[in-house]
Coordinates of C-alpha atoms and ligand atoms in Angstrom, one line a residue:
M1 CA 83.9 118.9 100.8
N2 CA 85.9 122.0 99.9
P3 CA 88.0 121.2 96.8
S4 CA 90.9 123.2 98.1
S5 CA 91.0 121.4 101.4
L6 CA 94.2 119.8 102.5
P7 CA 94.5 116.0 102.0
G8 CA 93.2 114.2 105.1
H9 CA 92.0 117.5 106.6
P10 CA 88.5 118.1 105.0
F11 CA 87.6 121.1 107.1
I12 CA 90.9 122.9 106.8
A13 CA 91.4 124.8 103.6
Y14 CA 92.9 127.9 102.0
Q15 CA 90.1 130.3 101.0
S16 CA 91.3 133.4 99.0
G17 CA 94.8 132.8 100.2
A18 CA 93.9 132.6 103.9
L19 CA 94.0 129.3 105.8
C20 CA 90.7 128.6 107.4
V21 CA 89.2 126.1 109.8
E22 CA 85.6 125.7 108.6
Q23 CA 84.6 129.3 108.0
V24 CA 87.1 131.0 110.3
R25 CA 90.4 132.6 109.2
L26 CA 93.2 131.3 111.3
S27 CA 95.1 134.6 111.2
E28 CA 92.2 136.3 112.9
L29 CA 92.1 133.7 115.6
A30 CA 95.9 134.2 116.2
R31 CA 95.3 138.0 116.5
T32 CA 92.4 137.6 118.9
H33 CA 93.6 134.9 121.1
G34 CA 97.4 135.0 120.7
T35 CA 99.8 132.1 120.0
P36 CA 100.5 129.3 120.5
L37 CA 96.8 128.5 120.0
F38 CA 95.1 125.1 119.4
V39 CA 92.1 125.4 117.0
Y40 CA 89.7 122.5 116.6
S41 CA 87.0 121.9 114.0
K42 CA 83.8 120.5 115.5
A43 CA 82.6 119.3 112.1
A44 CA 85.9 117.4 111.6
M45 CA 85.4 115.6 114.9
L46 CA 81.8 114.7 114.1
S47 CA 82.7 113.6 110.6
A48 CA 85.4 111.3 112.0
L49 CA 82.9 109.9 114.4
A50 CA 80.3 109.5 111.6
A51 CA 82.7 107.2 109.7
Y52 CA 82.6 104.8 112.8
Q53 CA 78.9 105.2 113.2
R54 CA 78.3 104.3 109.5
G55 CA 80.6 101.3 110.0
F56 CA 78.5 100.0 112.9
A57 CA 75.0 100.8 111.4
G58 CA 72.6 98.1 112.4
R59 CA 74.9 96.6 115.0
K60 CA 74.9 96.6 118.8
A61 CA 77.9 98.8 119.2
Q62 CA 79.2 101.4 121.7
I63 CA 81.9 103.9 120.7
C64 CA 84.0 104.9 123.7
Y65 CA 86.2 107.9 122.8
A66 CA 89.7 107.2 124.3
M67 CA 89.9 110.7 125.9
K68 CA 93.6 110.7 126.7
A69 CA 94.0 111.7 123.0
N70 CA 92.4 115.1 123.9
S71 CA 90.7 115.5 127.2
T72 CA 89.7 119.2 127.1
L73 CA 86.1 119.5 128.5
G74 CA 84.9 121.3 125.3
V75 CA 86.1 118.4 123.2
L76 CA 84.5 115.8 125.5
Q77 CA 81.2 117.7 125.3
V78 CA 81.1 117.4 121.5
F79 CA 81.4 113.6 121.8
A80 CA 79.1 113.2 124.8
Q81 CA 76.4 115.1 122.9
A82 CA 76.9 112.8 119.9
G83 CA 76.2 109.8 122.1
C84 CA 79.7 108.6 122.7
G85 CA 80.9 106.8 125.8
F86 CA 84.5 107.3 127.0
D87 CA 87.5 105.1 127.6
I88 CA 89.3 106.6 130.7
V89 CA 92.7 105.8 132.2
S90 CA 92.5 107.7 135.5
G91 CA 90.2 109.1 138.2
G92 CA 91.0 112.5 136.8
E93 CA 89.7 111.5 133.4
L94 CA 86.5 110.3 135.1
A95 CA 86.0 113.6 136.7
R96 CA 86.4 115.3 133.4
V97 CA 83.8 113.1 131.8
L98 CA 81.3 113.9 134.5
A99 CA 82.1 117.7 134.3
A100 CA 81.5 117.6 130.5
G101 CA 78.1 115.9 130.9
G102 CA 79.2 112.4 129.8
D103 CA 77.1 109.3 130.8
P104 CA 79.1 107.3 133.4
A105 CA 77.2 104.1 132.4
K106 CA 79.0 104.4 129.0
V107 CA 82.5 104.7 130.6
I108 CA 85.1 102.0 130.5
F109 CA 88.2 102.2 132.7
S110 CA 91.4 101.0 131.1
G111 CA 95.0 101.1 132.4
V112 CA 97.5 98.8 134.2
G113 CA 97.7 100.8 137.4
K114 CA 94.4 101.8 138.8
T115 CA 94.5 102.8 142.5
R116 CA 92.0 101.7 145.1
T117 CA 90.7 105.2 145.3
E118 CA 90.2 105.4 141.6
M119 CA 88.3 102.1 141.7
Q120 CA 86.1 103.4 144.4
Q121 CA 85.4 106.7 142.5
A122 CA 84.5 104.7 139.4
L123 CA 82.2 102.3 141.3
Q124 CA 80.5 105.3 143.0
A125 CA 80.0 107.0 139.7
G126 CA 78.5 103.8 138.2
I127 CA 80.8 103.3 135.3
G128 CA 80.0 100.6 132.7
C129 CA 83.1 98.4 132.8
F130 CA 86.6 98.0 134.2
N131 CA 89.1 96.8 131.6
V132 CA 91.3 94.8 134.0
E133 CA 94.9 94.1 133.0
S134 CA 96.3 91.6 135.6
A135 CA 95.3 88.9 138.1
A136 CA 96.4 91.1 140.9
E137 CA 94.1 93.9 139.8
L138 CA 91.1 91.4 139.6
D139 CA 91.6 90.6 143.3
V140 CA 92.0 94.2 144.5
L141 CA 89.0 95.3 142.4
N142 CA 87.0 92.4 143.9
K143 CA 87.8 93.5 147.4
V144 CA 87.1 97.1 146.8
A145 CA 83.7 96.3 145.2
E146 CA 82.7 93.9 148.0
S147 CA 83.6 96.4 150.6
M148 CA 81.2 98.8 148.9
G149 CA 78.5 96.2 148.6
Q150 CA 78.7 96.4 144.8
Q151 CA 79.7 94.2 141.9
A152 CA 82.2 95.6 139.4
C153 CA 81.6 94.7 135.8
V154 CA 84.8 93.5 134.3
S155 CA 86.5 92.7 131.0
L156 CA 90.0 91.3 130.8
R157 CA 92.4 93.0 128.4
V158 CA 94.1 90.2 126.6
N159 CA 97.4 90.5 124.8
P160 CA 96.9 88.9 121.3
N161 CA 100.7 89.1 120.5
V162 CA 100.1 90.9 117.2
D163 CA 102.6 93.3 115.8
P164 CA 100.8 96.5 114.8
K165 CA 103.9 97.7 112.8
T166 CA 104.0 101.1 114.5
H167 CA 106.4 103.1 116.7
P168 CA 107.6 100.8 119.6
Y169 CA 106.4 103.3 122.2
I170 CA 102.8 103.0 120.9
S171 CA 102.9 99.3 120.2
T172 CA 101.1 97.7 123.1
G173 CA 99.9 94.2 122.1
L174 CA 103.2 92.2 121.8
K175 CA 104.6 89.7 124.3
G176 CA 106.9 91.8 126.5
S177 CA 104.4 94.6 126.7
K178 CA 103.3 95.8 130.2
F179 CA 99.7 95.8 128.9
G180 CA 97.1 93.0 129.1
V181 CA 97.2 89.4 130.2
A182 CA 98.9 86.7 128.1
H183 CA 96.7 84.9 125.7
E184 CA 97.7 81.5 127.3
Q185 CA 96.6 82.6 130.8
A186 CA 93.3 84.3 129.8
V187 CA 91.0 81.2 130.3
N188 CA 92.4 80.7 133.9
F189 CA 92.0 84.3 134.8
Y190 CA 88.4 84.3 133.5
Q191 CA 87.5 81.2 135.5
H192 CA 89.1 82.9 138.6
A193 CA 87.2 86.2 138.0
A194 CA 83.9 84.3 137.6
R195 CA 84.3 82.9 141.1
L196 CA 84.8 86.3 142.7
R197 CA 81.7 87.7 144.3
G198 CA 82.6 91.3 143.9
L199 CA 83.0 90.9 140.1
K200 CA 80.7 90.3 137.2
V201 CA 82.4 89.2 134.0
V202 CA 80.9 91.0 131.0
G203 CA 83.5 91.2 128.3
I204 CA 86.8 90.9 126.7
D205 CA 89.1 93.6 125.3
C206 CA 92.3 94.2 123.5
H207 CA 94.3 97.2 122.3
I208 CA 97.3 96.4 120.1
G209 CA 98.8 99.9 119.5
S210 CA 98.3 103.3 118.0
Q211 CA 98.7 105.0 114.7
I212 CA 98.1 101.7 112.9
T213 CA 97.8 102.2 109.2
E214 CA 97.1 98.6 108.0
V215 CA 94.0 96.4 108.3
T216 CA 95.9 93.1 108.8
P217 CA 96.9 93.6 112.5
F218 CA 93.3 94.4 113.4
L219 CA 92.1 91.3 111.6
D220 CA 94.8 89.1 113.2
A221 CA 94.0 90.5 116.7
T222 CA 90.3 89.8 116.1
D223 CA 90.9 86.2 115.1
R224 CA 93.0 85.7 118.2
M225 CA 90.3 87.3 120.4
L226 CA 87.5 85.2 118.9
D227 CA 89.5 82.1 119.5
L228 CA 89.8 83.0 123.1
V229 CA 86.1 83.9 123.4
T230 CA 85.3 80.3 122.2
Q231 CA 87.7 78.8 124.7
I232 CA 86.5 81.0 127.6
E233 CA 82.8 80.2 126.9
A234 CA 83.6 76.5 126.6
A235 CA 85.1 76.8 130.1
G236 CA 81.8 78.0 131.3
V237 CA 82.2 81.8 131.4
P238 CA 79.9 83.7 129.1
I239 CA 81.3 86.8 127.3
H240 CA 78.7 89.5 126.5
H241 CA 80.7 92.2 124.8
I242 CA 83.8 92.2 122.6
D243 CA 85.9 95.4 122.8
F244 CA 88.4 95.9 120.0
G245 CA 90.3 98.8 121.5
G246 CA 91.4 101.8 119.4
G247 CA 94.5 102.4 117.4
L248 CA 93.4 103.4 113.9
G249 CA 96.0 105.8 112.5
I250 CA 95.6 109.1 110.7
N251 CA 97.3 110.8 107.7
Y252 CA 100.2 112.8 109.1
N253 CA 102.5 112.7 106.1
G254 CA 101.0 110.7 103.3
D255 CA 100.0 107.8 105.6
T256 CA 97.1 105.8 104.2
P257 CA 95.1 104.3 107.0
P258 CA 91.8 102.6 106.1
E259 CA 88.7 104.7 106.7
A260 CA 86.9 103.7 109.8
D261 CA 83.8 102.4 107.9
A262 CA 86.0 100.4 105.5
L263 CA 87.9 98.9 108.4
W264 CA 84.8 97.9 110.2
A265 CA 83.2 96.4 107.1
Q266 CA 86.1 93.9 107.0
L267 CA 86.1 93.3 110.8
L268 CA 82.3 92.8 110.9
A269 CA 82.5 90.4 107.9
K270 CA 85.0 88.3 109.9
L271 CA 82.7 88.4 113.0
D272 CA 79.7 87.3 110.9
A273 CA 81.7 84.5 109.2
R274 CA 82.7 83.2 112.6
G275 CA 79.2 83.5 114.2
F276 CA 79.9 86.4 116.5
G277 CA 78.1 89.1 114.4
D278 CA 75.3 89.7 116.9
R279 CA 77.5 90.3 119.9
Q280 CA 77.6 93.6 121.7
L281 CA 80.6 95.4 120.3
M282 CA 82.8 98.1 121.8
I283 CA 85.6 100.2 120.4
E284 CA 87.9 102.8 121.9
P285 CA 89.2 105.1 119.2
G286 CA 91.2 108.2 120.2
R287 CA 93.6 109.7 117.7
S288 CA 91.3 108.9 114.7
L289 CA 88.5 110.9 116.2
V290 CA 90.4 114.1 116.9
G291 CA 93.9 114.1 115.4
N292 CA 93.2 115.7 112.1
S293 CA 90.5 118.0 113.6
G294 CA 93.1 120.3 115.2
V295 CA 95.9 122.6 114.3
C296 CA 98.3 124.5 116.5
L297 CA 99.0 128.1 115.5
S298 CA 102.4 129.5 116.2
E299 CA 104.2 132.8 115.4
V300 CA 107.6 133.0 113.8
L301 CA 109.9 134.7 116.3
F302 CA 113.3 134.8 114.5
L303 CA 115.0 133.3 111.5
K304 CA 118.5 132.2 112.3
P305 CA 120.6 131.3 109.3
G306 CA 123.5 128.9 110.0
E307 CA 126.4 127.2 108.2
Q308 CA 124.8 123.8 108.2
K309 CA 121.2 124.6 109.0
N310 CA 118.8 127.4 108.9
F311 CA 116.5 127.7 111.9
C312 CA 113.0 129.0 112.0
I313 CA 112.3 129.7 115.7
I314 CA 108.6 129.7 116.6
D315 CA 106.7 130.4 119.8
A316 CA 105.3 126.9 120.2
A317 CA 107.6 124.2 121.6
M318 CA 107.9 120.6 122.8
N319 CA 105.9 121.5 125.9
D320 CA 103.0 122.3 123.5
L321 CA 103.7 119.7 120.8
P322 CA 105.6 116.8 122.4
R323 CA 105.2 114.3 119.6
P324 CA 108.3 115.1 117.5
A325 CA 110.5 115.0 120.6
M326 CA 108.9 111.8 122.0
Y327 CA 108.4 109.8 118.8
Q328 CA 110.3 111.6 116.1
A329 CA 106.8 112.3 114.7
Y330 CA 106.0 114.3 111.6
H331 CA 103.5 117.2 111.5
H332 CA 103.0 119.3 108.4
I333 CA 103.8 123.0 109.0
I334 CA 102.2 125.5 106.7
P335 CA 101.8 129.3 106.7
V336 CA 98.3 130.7 107.3
H337 CA 99.1 133.4 104.6
P338 CA 101.5 131.9 102.0
R339 CA 103.9 134.5 100.6
D340 CA 104.9 134.7 96.9
G341 CA 108.5 133.9 96.1
A342 CA 111.1 131.2 96.8
A343 CA 111.2 129.0 99.9
E344 CA 114.2 128.2 102.0
V345 CA 114.9 125.0 104.0
F346 CA 114.6 125.4 107.8
D347 CA 114.5 123.3 110.9
V348 CA 111.4 124.6 112.7
V349 CA 112.3 124.7 116.4
G350 CA 110.8 126.0 119.7
P351 CA 112.4 128.2 122.4
I352 CA 113.0 125.4 124.9
C353 CA 116.6 124.7 126.1
E354 CA 116.8 121.1 124.6
S355 CA 118.1 120.0 121.3
G356 CA 115.1 117.7 121.2
D357 CA 112.9 120.8 121.0
W358 CA 112.1 120.6 117.3
I359 CA 108.7 120.7 115.6
G360 CA 109.8 119.9 112.0
R361 CA 113.1 119.2 110.3
D362 CA 114.2 120.3 106.8
R363 CA 111.0 122.2 105.9
A364 CA 110.8 124.4 102.8
L365 CA 109.2 127.6 104.0
N366 CA 108.9 131.2 102.7
V367 CA 108.4 133.0 106.0
Q368 CA 109.4 136.2 107.9
P369 CA 109.3 137.0 111.6
G370 CA 105.7 137.7 112.7
D371 CA 104.2 135.3 110.2
V372 CA 101.8 132.7 111.7
L373 CA 102.4 129.0 110.9
A374 CA 99.9 126.2 111.4
V375 CA 101.1 122.9 112.7
L376 CA 98.7 120.3 111.3
S377 CA 97.3 117.1 112.8
A378 CA 97.6 118.6 116.3
G379 CA 94.3 117.5 117.7
A380 CA 95.5 114.3 119.4
Y381 CA 98.2 113.7 121.9
C382 CA 99.4 117.3 121.8
M383 CA 97.4 119.5 124.4
S384 CA 96.7 116.4 126.5
M385 CA 100.5 115.7 126.7
S386 CA 101.5 119.3 127.1
S387 CA 103.6 120.4 130.1
N388 CA 104.9 123.6 131.8
Y389 CA 108.5 122.8 131.0
N390 CA 110.6 126.0 131.0
T391 CA 107.8 127.6 133.0
R392 CA 105.7 128.1 129.9
G393 CA 102.0 128.4 130.4
R394 CA 99.9 126.0 128.4
A395 CA 98.4 127.3 125.2
A396 CA 94.7 128.4 124.8
E397 CA 92.3 126.3 122.8
V398 CA 89.3 127.3 120.6
L399 CA 86.6 125.2 119.0
V400 CA 85.3 126.3 115.6
D401 CA 81.7 125.4 114.7
G402 CA 80.9 126.9 111.2
D403 CA 81.5 130.6 111.7
Q404 CA 81.2 130.4 115.5
V405 CA 84.3 130.4 117.7
H406 CA 84.2 129.1 121.3
L407 CA 87.2 129.7 123.6
I408 CA 87.3 126.3 125.4
R409 CA 90.5 126.8 127.4
E410 CA 92.0 130.1 128.4
R411 CA 95.8 130.6 128.1
E412 CA 97.5 129.6 131.3
S413 CA 99.2 132.5 133.0
V414 CA 102.7 132.2 134.5
L415 CA 101.1 132.7 137.9
D416 CA 98.9 129.7 137.3
T417 CA 102.0 127.6 136.7
F418 CA 103.4 128.2 140.2
K419 CA 100.3 128.9 142.3
L420 CA 100.6 125.5 144.2
E421 CA 104.2 126.2 145.3
H422 CA 105.4 127.5 148.6
L423 CA 108.6 129.2 149.6
P424 CA 110.1 127.3 152.6
I425 CA 110.8 130.4 154.6
Ligands
PLP501 C1 95.4 104.9 124.0 C2 94.4 103.9 124.1 C3 93.3 103.9 123.1 C4 93.2 104.9 122.0 O1 94.3 104.7 121.1 P1 94.3 105.6 119.7 O2 95.5 105.1 119.0 O3 94.4 107.0 120.1 O4 93.0 105.3 119.0 C5 92.3 102.9 123.3 N1 92.4 102.0 124.3 C6 93.3 102.0 125.2 C7 93.3 101.0 126.3 C8 94.4 102.9 125.1 O5 95.3 102.9 126.0

């Protein structure tokens, strides 16, 4: 890898004083495509995927990219061409998979609130598995499938009651969470599902949270899930695949999550030790496949010195980069062309009329209006969570592949933002 690359960002590096993604200068991209602009490295995505593929070498395993992390068609195509399946959470995401050339047989459908229409669409497309999250959903899915003369393959999402030690909003596997079915009820629900003629039980799944940086919660959840598989099979319902969900964290600010291949070496050792090593395995990584593959470029509009704080006002905002406002999340912010001289401390903020519209707090920067900044770790849960708040069109996105640049999403115009609206008179 490039020796001057940024820690955790192997394909993003300063080359002769200019920040580059692979072989492309970011200042040039900002000039050509404007700002705010998301820039993704294809090599970074494939290298993140390769860590999982190495971890599963020689195993029966299906990697399903949890596409809510970044659902842009151009990103999905990269993963589809690399053989990935997809973890979807809506009919809209299914349509995107199909439009990007993904294989519907490798799609799993998660989420607590699937509508009948979405179930029908997914059955029609021939998806691989529904990850069902409640008894009520089992019954509705059974009826929908029967009415179409089909059988829906199902896995039950169980709640292992394990604390992933992450932000409460992205912690999903504890008692009191809206997700999954309680561990204690799982055997009953499986026996019920096995009796329904519109359903075919194929697996079990869990997903305990996101941005997990330790191995222990994964190991604990695995133990809990394997205990259940033993009980469910003793009750007469065979389980063909075991799906471990996603949740592996990335390095935002010195975080030290395990590498995917190292994590899987430990999880597979446990599966082997407990006699489950030859099962079909599934995983649903999102953030760890795309998060550190992307940056968001933004231009400095104004510097505003203050008595208590200095503000650096940039043209990207919480509608483009919602994670700081939503989770008090940290993103590194660095200049694409560093200047010589002393830095000052700024709060980096966007133009939106909310005090929550900050991108970074207390950052030492040496910048002038017109400079371009790169917000790092912007590949996951940024564009896919973006909005039009303050009637701001969504940013453009480009995919870099070596020295090639592909515009994968055009900048949204203001007209686009209100084209579905009607004046009442
Ligand atoms: C969000 C989600 C994932 C992906 O989580 P990451 O932390 O991005 O890896 C996987 N499975 C389910 C069910 C999810 O809701």
